[in-house]
Short mmCIF file of C-alpha atoms and ligand atoms in Angstrom, two decimals:
data_model
loop_
_atom_site.label_atom_id
_atom_site.label_comp_id
_atom_site.label_asym_id
_atom_site.label_seq_id
_atom_site.Cartn_x
_atom_site.Cartn_y
_atom_site.Cartn_z
CA MET A 1 11.36 -26.06 252.11
CA GLN A 2 11.73 -29.61 253.36
CA SER A 3 8.40 -29.60 255.04
CA ASP A 4 6.78 -28.15 251.91
CA LEU A 5 8.31 -30.85 249.83
CA LYS A 6 7.13 -33.62 252.21
CA TRP A 7 3.46 -32.26 252.28
CA LEU A 8 3.63 -31.91 248.59
CA ARG A 9 4.99 -35.63 248.10
CA ASP A 10 2.33 -37.01 250.12
CA GLU A 11 -0.64 -35.01 248.82
CA VAL A 12 0.37 -35.83 245.08
CA VAL A 13 0.90 -39.55 245.83
CA GLY A 14 -2.62 -39.66 247.47
CA MET A 15 -4.23 -37.82 244.50
CA TYR A 16 -2.57 -40.09 242.00
CA ARG A 17 -3.84 -42.97 243.79
CA ARG A 18 -7.38 -41.68 243.81
CA ASN A 19 -7.22 -40.71 240.19
CA ARG A 20 -5.80 -43.98 238.85
CA GLN A 21 -7.91 -45.68 236.36
CA GLN A 22 -7.23 -49.57 235.92
CA GLY A 23 -9.24 -52.23 234.04
CA HIS A 24 -9.78 -54.17 230.82
CA ALA A 25 -11.10 -52.59 227.75
CA PRO A 26 -13.21 -55.36 225.73
CA TRP A 27 -13.44 -53.03 222.68
CA ALA A 28 -9.74 -52.98 222.20
CA ASN A 29 -8.98 -56.12 224.11
CA LEU A 30 -6.42 -54.17 226.02
CA ASP A 31 -5.62 -53.55 229.85
CA TYR A 32 -5.59 -49.87 230.77
CA ASP A 33 -3.76 -48.09 233.72
CA PHE A 34 -3.43 -44.54 233.74
CA VAL A 35 -3.95 -41.36 235.99
CA CYS A 36 -7.20 -39.39 234.62
CA PRO A 37 -6.95 -35.55 234.82
CA SER A 38 -10.01 -35.41 237.39
CA MET A 39 -12.51 -38.15 238.51
CA GLU A 40 -15.41 -35.76 238.25
CA THR A 41 -15.08 -34.27 234.87
CA TYR A 42 -12.32 -35.90 233.04
CA PRO A 43 -12.21 -39.65 233.74
CA PHE A 44 -10.47 -40.71 230.49
CA GLN A 45 -6.96 -40.56 229.20
CA TRP A 46 -5.92 -37.30 227.61
CA LEU A 47 -2.55 -37.00 225.50
CA TRP A 48 -0.81 -34.06 227.03
CA ASP A 49 -2.31 -34.75 230.53
CA SER A 50 -0.79 -38.14 230.59
CA CYS A 51 2.58 -36.82 229.60
CA PHE A 52 2.56 -34.43 232.48
CA HIS A 53 1.35 -37.14 234.79
CA ALA A 54 4.29 -39.36 233.67
CA VAL A 55 6.53 -36.47 234.69
CA VAL A 56 5.03 -36.18 238.11
CA LEU A 57 4.99 -39.98 238.51
CA SER A 58 8.60 -40.22 237.72
CA HIS A 59 9.28 -38.44 241.09
CA PHE A 60 7.80 -41.40 243.15
CA ASP A 61 6.96 -44.41 240.93
CA VAL A 62 8.98 -44.67 237.85
CA LYS A 63 7.43 -47.95 237.04
CA ARG A 64 4.15 -46.28 236.87
CA ALA A 65 5.38 -43.26 234.93
CA CYS A 66 6.55 -45.94 232.19
CA GLY A 67 3.06 -47.67 232.55
CA GLU A 68 1.30 -44.22 231.93
CA MET A 69 3.25 -43.83 228.58
CA GLU A 70 2.72 -47.38 227.61
CA CYS A 71 -0.90 -47.04 228.14
CA LEU A 72 -1.16 -43.92 226.30
CA LEU A 73 0.62 -45.39 223.40
CA GLN A 74 -1.27 -48.60 223.26
CA ASN A 75 -3.88 -46.89 221.19
CA GLN A 76 -1.58 -45.32 218.73
CA GLN A 77 -3.04 -45.78 215.10
CA PRO A 78 -0.81 -47.68 212.59
CA ASP A 79 0.05 -44.59 210.65
CA GLY A 80 1.54 -42.98 213.96
CA PHE A 81 -1.49 -40.76 214.85
CA LEU A 82 -2.32 -40.46 218.47
CA GLY A 83 -5.73 -39.15 219.42
CA HIS A 84 -6.16 -36.42 221.98
CA VAL A 85 -8.38 -38.67 224.15
CA THR A 86 -8.87 -42.37 224.51
CA PHE A 87 -12.13 -43.43 226.06
CA TRP A 88 -10.82 -46.58 227.46
CA GLN A 89 -13.90 -47.05 229.96
CA ARG A 90 -16.62 -44.96 228.19
CA GLU A 91 -19.42 -47.26 229.11
CA LYS A 92 -19.04 -46.20 232.69
CA PHE A 93 -19.24 -42.41 231.86
CA GLU A 94 -21.56 -41.97 229.08
CA ASN A 95 -23.23 -39.05 231.09
CA VAL A 96 -19.92 -37.21 231.31
CA ILE A 97 -19.27 -37.43 227.54
CA ALA A 98 -22.56 -35.94 226.85
CA ASN A 99 -21.08 -32.56 227.73
CA TYR A 100 -18.04 -32.91 225.30
CA ASP A 101 -17.57 -31.41 221.98
CA ILE A 102 -15.62 -34.23 220.22
CA ALA A 103 -14.22 -34.96 216.77
CA TRP A 104 -14.52 -38.75 216.78
CA ARG A 105 -11.97 -41.08 214.91
CA ASN A 106 -14.04 -43.95 216.24
CA GLN A 107 -16.25 -44.45 219.25
CA TYR A 108 -13.28 -44.58 221.56
CA VAL A 109 -10.64 -42.37 220.18
CA THR A 110 -10.72 -38.78 219.17
CA ASP A 111 -9.68 -37.40 215.88
CA CYS A 112 -7.48 -34.63 216.94
CA ILE A 113 -4.10 -34.22 218.43
CA GLN A 114 -2.71 -32.37 221.46
CA PRO A 115 0.64 -30.61 222.38
CA PRO A 116 3.29 -33.50 221.68
CA LEU A 117 5.30 -33.62 225.00
CA LEU A 118 5.79 -37.50 224.73
CA ALA A 119 9.55 -37.09 224.57
CA GLU A 120 9.86 -35.02 227.82
CA ALA A 121 7.52 -37.56 229.61
CA VAL A 122 9.66 -40.43 228.48
CA GLU A 123 12.90 -38.47 229.32
CA ALA A 124 11.71 -37.76 232.85
CA ALA A 125 11.24 -41.60 233.38
CA VAL A 126 14.50 -42.30 231.89
CA VAL A 127 16.45 -39.77 233.95
CA ARG A 128 14.83 -41.08 237.09
CA GLY A 129 15.77 -44.78 236.45
CA ALA A 130 13.71 -46.40 233.68
CA SER A 131 16.13 -48.69 231.75
CA THR A 132 17.74 -48.14 228.31
CA ALA A 133 15.84 -51.40 227.23
CA TRP A 134 12.49 -49.61 228.04
CA LEU A 135 13.54 -46.56 226.37
CA LYS A 136 14.45 -48.57 223.12
CA THR A 137 10.86 -50.01 223.18
CA MET A 138 9.44 -46.55 223.31
CA LEU A 139 11.43 -44.56 220.79
CA PRO A 140 9.93 -46.00 217.61
CA LYS A 141 6.36 -45.32 218.99
CA LEU A 142 7.48 -41.62 219.68
CA ARG A 143 9.15 -41.31 216.46
CA GLY A 144 6.04 -42.53 214.64
CA PHE A 145 4.02 -39.72 216.13
CA TYR A 146 6.57 -37.17 215.57
CA ASP A 147 6.90 -38.34 211.86
CA TRP A 148 3.31 -38.20 211.42
CA LEU A 149 3.14 -34.60 212.55
CA ASP A 150 6.06 -33.81 210.39
CA GLN A 151 4.39 -35.39 207.30
CA ASN A 152 0.82 -34.24 207.79
CA ARG A 153 0.89 -30.93 209.78
CA ASP A 154 3.63 -28.92 208.27
CA PRO A 155 2.42 -28.19 204.75
CA ASP A 156 4.76 -25.21 204.20
CA ARG A 157 7.78 -27.07 205.50
CA ASP A 158 8.98 -24.63 207.94
CA GLY A 159 9.47 -26.88 210.75
CA LEU A 160 6.45 -25.64 212.59
CA ILE A 161 3.14 -27.64 212.84
CA ALA A 162 -0.26 -26.46 212.14
CA VAL A 163 -3.48 -27.33 214.20
CA VAL A 164 -6.79 -27.46 212.52
CA GLN A 165 -8.96 -26.65 215.50
CA ALA A 166 -8.63 -25.22 218.99
CA ASP A 167 -8.88 -28.45 220.95
CA GLU A 168 -5.65 -29.49 219.32
CA THR A 169 -3.72 -26.76 221.24
CA GLY A 170 -5.24 -27.95 224.61
CA LEU A 171 -6.27 -24.21 225.10
CA ASP A 172 -10.01 -24.94 224.18
CA HIS A 173 -11.74 -21.81 224.73
CA SER A 174 -8.63 -19.31 224.78
CA PRO A 175 -9.75 -15.83 223.64
CA LYS A 176 -7.07 -16.26 221.06
CA TRP A 177 -9.63 -18.19 218.95
CA ASP A 178 -12.70 -15.90 219.35
CA ALA A 179 -12.28 -14.10 215.94
CA LEU A 180 -11.45 -17.50 214.18
CA ILE A 181 -14.71 -19.34 215.69
CA GLY A 182 -17.24 -16.34 215.30
CA SER A 183 -16.71 -14.32 218.33
CA PRO A 184 -19.00 -16.29 220.62
CA ALA A 185 -20.90 -14.91 223.62
CA LEU A 186 -19.49 -16.41 226.96
CA THR A 187 -21.93 -19.44 227.06
CA THR A 188 -21.27 -23.07 226.60
CA ALA A 189 -23.77 -23.12 223.78
CA ALA A 190 -22.05 -20.38 221.69
CA PHE A 191 -18.84 -21.96 222.12
CA THR A 192 -20.24 -25.35 220.87
CA GLU A 193 -21.66 -23.54 217.93
CA GLY A 194 -18.19 -22.05 217.21
CA TRP A 195 -16.54 -25.53 217.70
CA LYS A 196 -19.07 -27.03 215.23
CA ARG A 197 -18.38 -24.42 212.63
CA VAL A 198 -14.69 -25.38 212.57
CA ALA A 199 -14.91 -29.06 213.06
CA LYS A 200 -18.02 -30.36 211.11
CA PRO A 201 -16.76 -29.27 207.71
CA TYR A 202 -13.71 -31.51 208.13
CA GLU A 203 -15.72 -34.70 208.82
CA PRO A 204 -16.35 -35.76 205.07
CA PHE A 205 -12.47 -35.45 204.32
CA LYS A 206 -11.78 -38.21 206.91
CA ARG A 207 -8.53 -36.62 207.65
CA GLU A 208 -7.07 -35.95 204.30
CA HIS A 209 -5.06 -33.18 205.28
CA ALA A 210 -4.82 -31.37 202.04
CA LYS A 211 -8.49 -31.08 201.88
CA MET A 212 -8.66 -29.85 205.59
CA PHE A 213 -5.89 -27.23 204.89
CA ALA A 214 -7.74 -26.13 201.71
CA LEU A 215 -10.71 -24.89 203.69
CA ASP A 216 -8.33 -22.51 205.48
CA HIS A 217 -10.78 -21.73 208.22
CA PHE A 218 -8.60 -22.67 211.15
CA ILE A 219 -4.96 -23.12 210.28
CA VAL A 220 -2.80 -22.08 213.12
CA GLU A 221 0.90 -22.34 213.94
CA ASP A 222 0.49 -21.97 217.62
CA VAL A 223 3.44 -20.57 219.51
CA MET A 224 3.01 -22.77 222.57
CA VAL A 225 2.32 -25.97 220.43
CA ASN A 226 5.52 -25.28 218.45
CA THR A 227 7.69 -24.58 221.41
CA ILE A 228 6.62 -27.83 222.90
CA TYR A 229 7.05 -29.55 219.51
CA VAL A 230 10.42 -28.15 218.98
CA LYS A 231 11.47 -28.82 222.65
CA ASN A 232 10.40 -32.36 222.22
CA LEU A 233 12.47 -32.84 219.10
CA GLN A 234 15.54 -31.64 220.89
CA VAL A 235 14.72 -34.03 223.73
CA MET A 236 14.19 -36.81 221.09
CA ALA A 237 17.69 -35.97 219.74
CA GLY A 238 19.07 -36.35 223.09
CA LEU A 239 17.21 -39.83 223.67
CA TYR A 240 18.55 -41.19 220.36
CA GLN A 241 21.99 -40.26 221.55
CA ARG A 242 21.61 -42.18 224.76
CA VAL A 243 20.89 -45.29 222.74
CA GLY A 244 23.74 -44.68 220.33
CA ASP A 245 21.67 -43.78 217.32
CA ALA A 246 23.55 -40.87 215.97
CA ALA A 247 21.63 -40.83 212.48
CA SER A 248 18.27 -40.50 214.10
CA ALA A 249 19.62 -37.92 216.63
CA ALA A 250 20.74 -35.84 213.66
CA GLU A 251 17.48 -36.03 211.86
CA MET A 252 15.67 -35.00 215.09
CA LYS A 253 18.00 -32.13 215.74
CA ARG A 254 17.73 -30.96 212.07
CA ARG A 255 13.78 -30.68 212.56
CA ALA A 256 14.15 -28.96 215.76
CA ASP A 257 16.70 -26.41 214.50
CA LEU A 258 14.30 -25.67 211.39
CA GLY A 259 11.41 -25.12 213.81
CA TYR A 260 13.41 -23.06 216.29
CA GLY A 261 14.74 -20.88 213.37
CA SER A 262 11.09 -20.29 212.08
CA LEU A 263 9.79 -19.43 215.56
CA LEU A 264 12.43 -16.75 215.75
CA THR A 265 12.05 -15.45 212.42
CA LYS A 266 8.53 -15.81 211.55
CA CYS A 267 6.65 -15.44 215.00
CA TRP A 268 8.70 -12.81 216.93
CA SER A 269 7.47 -9.27 216.86
CA GLU A 270 10.24 -6.75 217.61
CA GLU A 271 7.67 -4.01 218.04
CA LYS A 272 5.81 -5.94 220.76
CA GLY A 273 8.62 -8.12 222.09
CA MET A 274 6.34 -11.17 221.96
CA PHE A 275 5.94 -14.31 219.92
CA PHE A 276 2.69 -14.44 217.69
CA ASP A 277 0.82 -17.47 216.10
CA LEU A 278 0.80 -17.73 212.46
CA VAL A 279 -2.59 -17.99 210.81
CA GLY A 280 -4.05 -19.03 207.58
CA HIS A 281 -2.40 -20.40 204.41
CA ARG A 282 -0.43 -17.22 204.19
CA ALA A 283 0.94 -17.98 207.73
CA GLU A 284 0.44 -14.29 208.88
CA LYS A 285 1.48 -13.25 212.20
CA HIS A 286 -1.76 -12.82 214.03
CA LEU A 287 -0.98 -9.46 215.88
CA THR A 288 -4.61 -8.92 216.58
CA HIS A 289 -5.06 -12.09 218.62
CA ALA A 290 -5.82 -11.73 222.29
CA ILE A 291 -2.54 -11.40 224.28
CA THR A 292 -2.12 -14.69 226.10
CA PHE A 293 0.72 -16.52 227.88
CA THR A 294 1.83 -18.26 224.81
CA VAL A 295 3.50 -15.19 223.62
CA LEU A 296 6.13 -15.88 226.28
CA MET A 297 6.58 -19.56 225.60
CA PRO A 298 9.81 -19.68 223.77
CA LEU A 299 11.42 -18.39 226.96
CA LEU A 300 11.79 -22.28 227.61
CA PHE A 301 14.75 -22.34 225.17
CA PRO A 302 17.99 -21.57 227.20
CA GLU A 303 19.39 -20.62 223.74
CA LEU A 304 16.92 -17.85 223.20
CA PRO A 305 18.97 -14.78 222.38
CA ALA A 306 19.19 -12.66 225.64
CA PRO A 307 17.63 -9.45 224.33
CA MET A 308 14.34 -11.49 223.35
CA ALA A 309 14.48 -13.23 226.90
CA ARG A 310 14.75 -9.96 228.75
CA ARG A 311 11.69 -8.48 226.84
CA LEU A 312 9.68 -11.62 227.61
CA ILE A 313 10.76 -11.43 231.38
CA ALA A 314 9.76 -7.90 231.46
CA HIS A 315 6.23 -8.82 230.55
CA LEU A 316 6.08 -11.43 233.39
CA GLU A 317 7.11 -8.57 235.68
CA ASP A 318 4.79 -6.02 234.28
CA GLU A 319 1.54 -5.72 236.28
CA LYS A 320 -0.45 -4.55 233.25
CA LEU A 321 0.50 -7.98 231.46
CA PHE A 322 1.51 -11.02 233.38
CA ALA A 323 2.44 -10.06 236.85
CA ALA A 324 -0.06 -11.12 239.57
CA ALA A 325 0.07 -12.40 243.12
CA PHE A 326 -0.86 -15.95 241.78
CA PRO A 327 0.93 -15.93 238.31
CA VAL A 328 0.96 -16.39 235.47
CA PRO A 329 -2.62 -15.20 234.22
CA THR A 330 -3.28 -17.23 231.06
CA VAL A 331 -4.33 -13.89 229.43
CA ALA A 332 -2.81 -10.64 229.92
CA VAL A 333 -4.58 -8.65 232.54
CA SER A 334 -4.97 -5.66 230.26
CA ASP A 335 -6.28 -7.57 227.36
CA PRO A 336 -10.02 -6.79 226.89
CA SER A 337 -10.96 -10.38 226.91
CA PHE A 338 -9.12 -11.04 230.44
CA ASP A 339 -11.45 -12.52 233.02
CA PRO A 340 -9.95 -13.67 236.24
CA GLY A 341 -12.60 -16.46 236.37
CA PRO A 342 -14.37 -18.38 236.74
CA VAL A 343 -15.66 -17.73 233.30
CA GLY A 344 -19.17 -18.76 232.33
CA PRO A 345 -20.01 -22.45 232.80
CA ARG A 346 -16.78 -24.35 232.15
CA LEU A 347 -15.01 -22.04 229.89
CA VAL A 348 -11.32 -22.25 230.15
CA TRP A 349 -7.96 -20.59 229.40
CA ARG A 350 -9.58 -17.06 229.63
CA GLY A 351 -7.36 -15.59 232.58
CA PRO A 352 -6.85 -17.89 235.48
CA SER A 353 -3.51 -19.33 236.23
CA TRP A 354 -2.80 -22.87 235.28
CA MET A 355 0.03 -25.16 236.64
CA ASN A 356 1.04 -26.73 233.20
CA SER A 357 1.59 -23.27 231.57
CA ASN A 358 3.61 -22.34 234.72
CA TRP A 359 5.68 -25.49 234.59
CA TYR A 360 7.04 -24.47 231.25
CA LEU A 361 7.48 -20.68 231.99
CA ALA A 362 9.09 -21.42 235.54
CA ARG A 363 11.78 -23.54 233.77
CA GLY A 364 12.17 -20.65 231.11
CA LEU A 365 12.74 -18.29 233.90
CA ARG A 366 15.27 -20.67 235.64
CA ALA A 367 17.06 -21.14 232.29
CA HIS A 368 17.35 -17.31 231.89
CA GLY A 369 18.87 -16.71 235.31
CA ARG A 370 15.68 -15.66 236.97
CA ASP A 371 15.36 -18.23 239.61
CA ASP A 372 14.05 -15.39 242.04
CA LEU A 373 10.98 -15.06 239.72
CA SER A 374 10.59 -18.87 239.29
CA GLN A 375 10.67 -19.26 243.00
CA LYS A 376 8.15 -16.67 243.68
CA LEU A 377 5.68 -18.44 241.24
CA GLU A 378 6.29 -21.71 242.69
CA GLN A 379 5.63 -20.42 246.23
CA ALA A 380 2.47 -18.51 245.27
CA MET A 381 1.25 -21.77 243.50
CA LEU A 382 1.94 -23.83 246.47
CA ALA A 383 0.11 -21.36 248.68
CA ALA A 384 -2.71 -21.57 246.53
CA ILE A 385 -2.76 -25.35 246.61
CA ARG A 386 -2.42 -25.45 250.22
CA GLN A 387 -5.42 -23.24 250.61
CA HIS A 388 -7.63 -24.52 247.92
CA GLY A 389 -6.51 -27.94 246.98
CA PHE A 390 -5.13 -29.19 243.57
CA ARG A 391 -7.68 -27.48 241.38
CA GLU A 392 -7.76 -27.09 237.50
CA TYR A 393 -6.88 -23.35 237.59
CA TYR A 394 -6.63 -20.55 240.13
CA GLN A 395 -7.69 -16.82 240.23
CA PRO A 396 -4.61 -14.81 239.51
CA PHE A 397 -5.27 -12.09 242.23
CA THR A 398 -6.84 -14.15 245.01
CA GLY A 399 -5.42 -17.70 244.38
CA GLU A 400 -8.77 -19.21 244.84
CA GLY A 401 -9.32 -22.42 242.97
CA TYR A 402 -11.82 -23.18 240.30
CA GLY A 403 -12.64 -25.95 237.85
CA ALA A 404 -12.21 -29.69 238.41
CA PRO A 405 -11.07 -30.74 241.94
CA ASP A 406 -8.20 -33.08 242.40
CA PHE A 407 -6.70 -32.02 239.13
CA SER A 408 -3.87 -34.30 238.27
CA TRP A 409 -1.36 -32.01 236.35
CA THR A 410 -1.55 -29.37 238.92
CA GLY A 411 0.79 -32.04 240.66
CA LEU A 412 3.56 -30.63 238.28
CA ILE A 413 4.40 -28.36 241.20
CA LEU A 414 6.02 -31.34 242.68
CA ASP A 415 8.43 -31.47 239.69
CA LEU A 416 9.42 -27.83 240.19
CA TYR A 417 10.14 -28.52 243.90
CA GLU A 418 11.80 -31.69 243.34
CA THR A 419 14.14 -30.30 240.67
CA ARG A 420 14.89 -27.35 242.79
CA GLU A 421 15.65 -29.60 245.80
CA ALA A 422 17.92 -31.76 243.54
CA ARG A 423 19.96 -28.80 242.46
CA GLY A 424 20.39 -27.85 246.03
C1 GLC B 1 -9.76 -29.23 229.11
C2 GLC B 1 -8.47 -28.58 228.75
C3 GLC B 1 -7.54 -29.55 228.03
C4 GLC B 1 -7.15 -30.77 228.78
C5 GLC B 1 -8.50 -31.48 229.27
C6 GLC B 1 -8.41 -32.51 230.22
O1 GLC B 1 -10.38 -29.59 227.90
O2 GLC B 1 -8.54 -27.36 227.98
O3 GLC B 1 -6.19 -28.88 227.79
O4 GLC B 1 -6.45 -31.64 228.12
O5 GLC B 1 -9.43 -30.34 229.84
O6 GLC B 1 -7.66 -32.13 231.38
#
């Protein structure tokens, strides 16, 4: 255990040194300093990646964890919106951008969101030593984004937010979206076509949400996005309590409770024992979606009723669904769309195991008394990392690593080991 942890610490510190991006962005007249996902394919600053990176950094350099969040929020728009990528140093990497499908807000910022785990990232820095004064500078910014989401992305006022295209979930090519984007063949070109079919019609609306929602061609209340959203509202409530702002804490708790209640009443399928996304204006449970790891995500809530948790955990132990030597496959292995990977050129989230989804699921297992399963998952991931390096994702049966090399959020394994060590 000790030697694993020591090895991990050294490796992650090294990778976070190599992936650090620092400089001055003349277009914004701002300095930037962040950890990019991977130097080769993702040299820019992504929203949810940076939050994961801040969690990891909090274990060996709290100042940099704070800096990561400050840098991310530097480019928050006046209305509270935060784009999913900021291209601080785009001039250096124009060739990389040529491969992306991007909805642009302007030349340097994208026009879509990503899962909002800002509060968890800030909390990680705070519990490991960031000052209350720093927290007080962050809270209004975080609140700005959560208010923006509440006001713009929850038209049916059920406390769950909707995404308007796949990238906003962070799960770009998940087979969950196949039907919604026109059942593409497994080629980059087909997915680009599918992406355009969804994203292009929004362009003339300049983010007028009423018009975007009126198109009703990709409105999804995604279970993973909303598990993260609700969890982060709960964390926001705790952060407000820390600074003695009871009224704001109560408002965050009210929103969290509303969203949590909707997840349980609207997304749960008693028949399947899984949580399903809500799709379209009528917010129908999408039981025909491919079965992906997101059906399990509410396990993260310790307060999830035990009978539901038991059924989710049974799926994690079922070899026809989510049990594998190197878990957790992002698509159930018996689903017709499952592919252990690598899938086509750069197609992601169609089967291989990822560390960020595992980070959430492992914490859910711990919360529901299945530390044994969490530990098995952590040990398997560590074995894969030791053998194949910090890759973007791993083959669930062999542990082989694929995708971007030196991939920063795979460093989340360090958080799981550090928190296990701290609990003794
Ligand atoms: C891929 C992933 C997305 C991630 C990005 C940068 O597009 O699907 O979730 O944020 O890479 O790592």
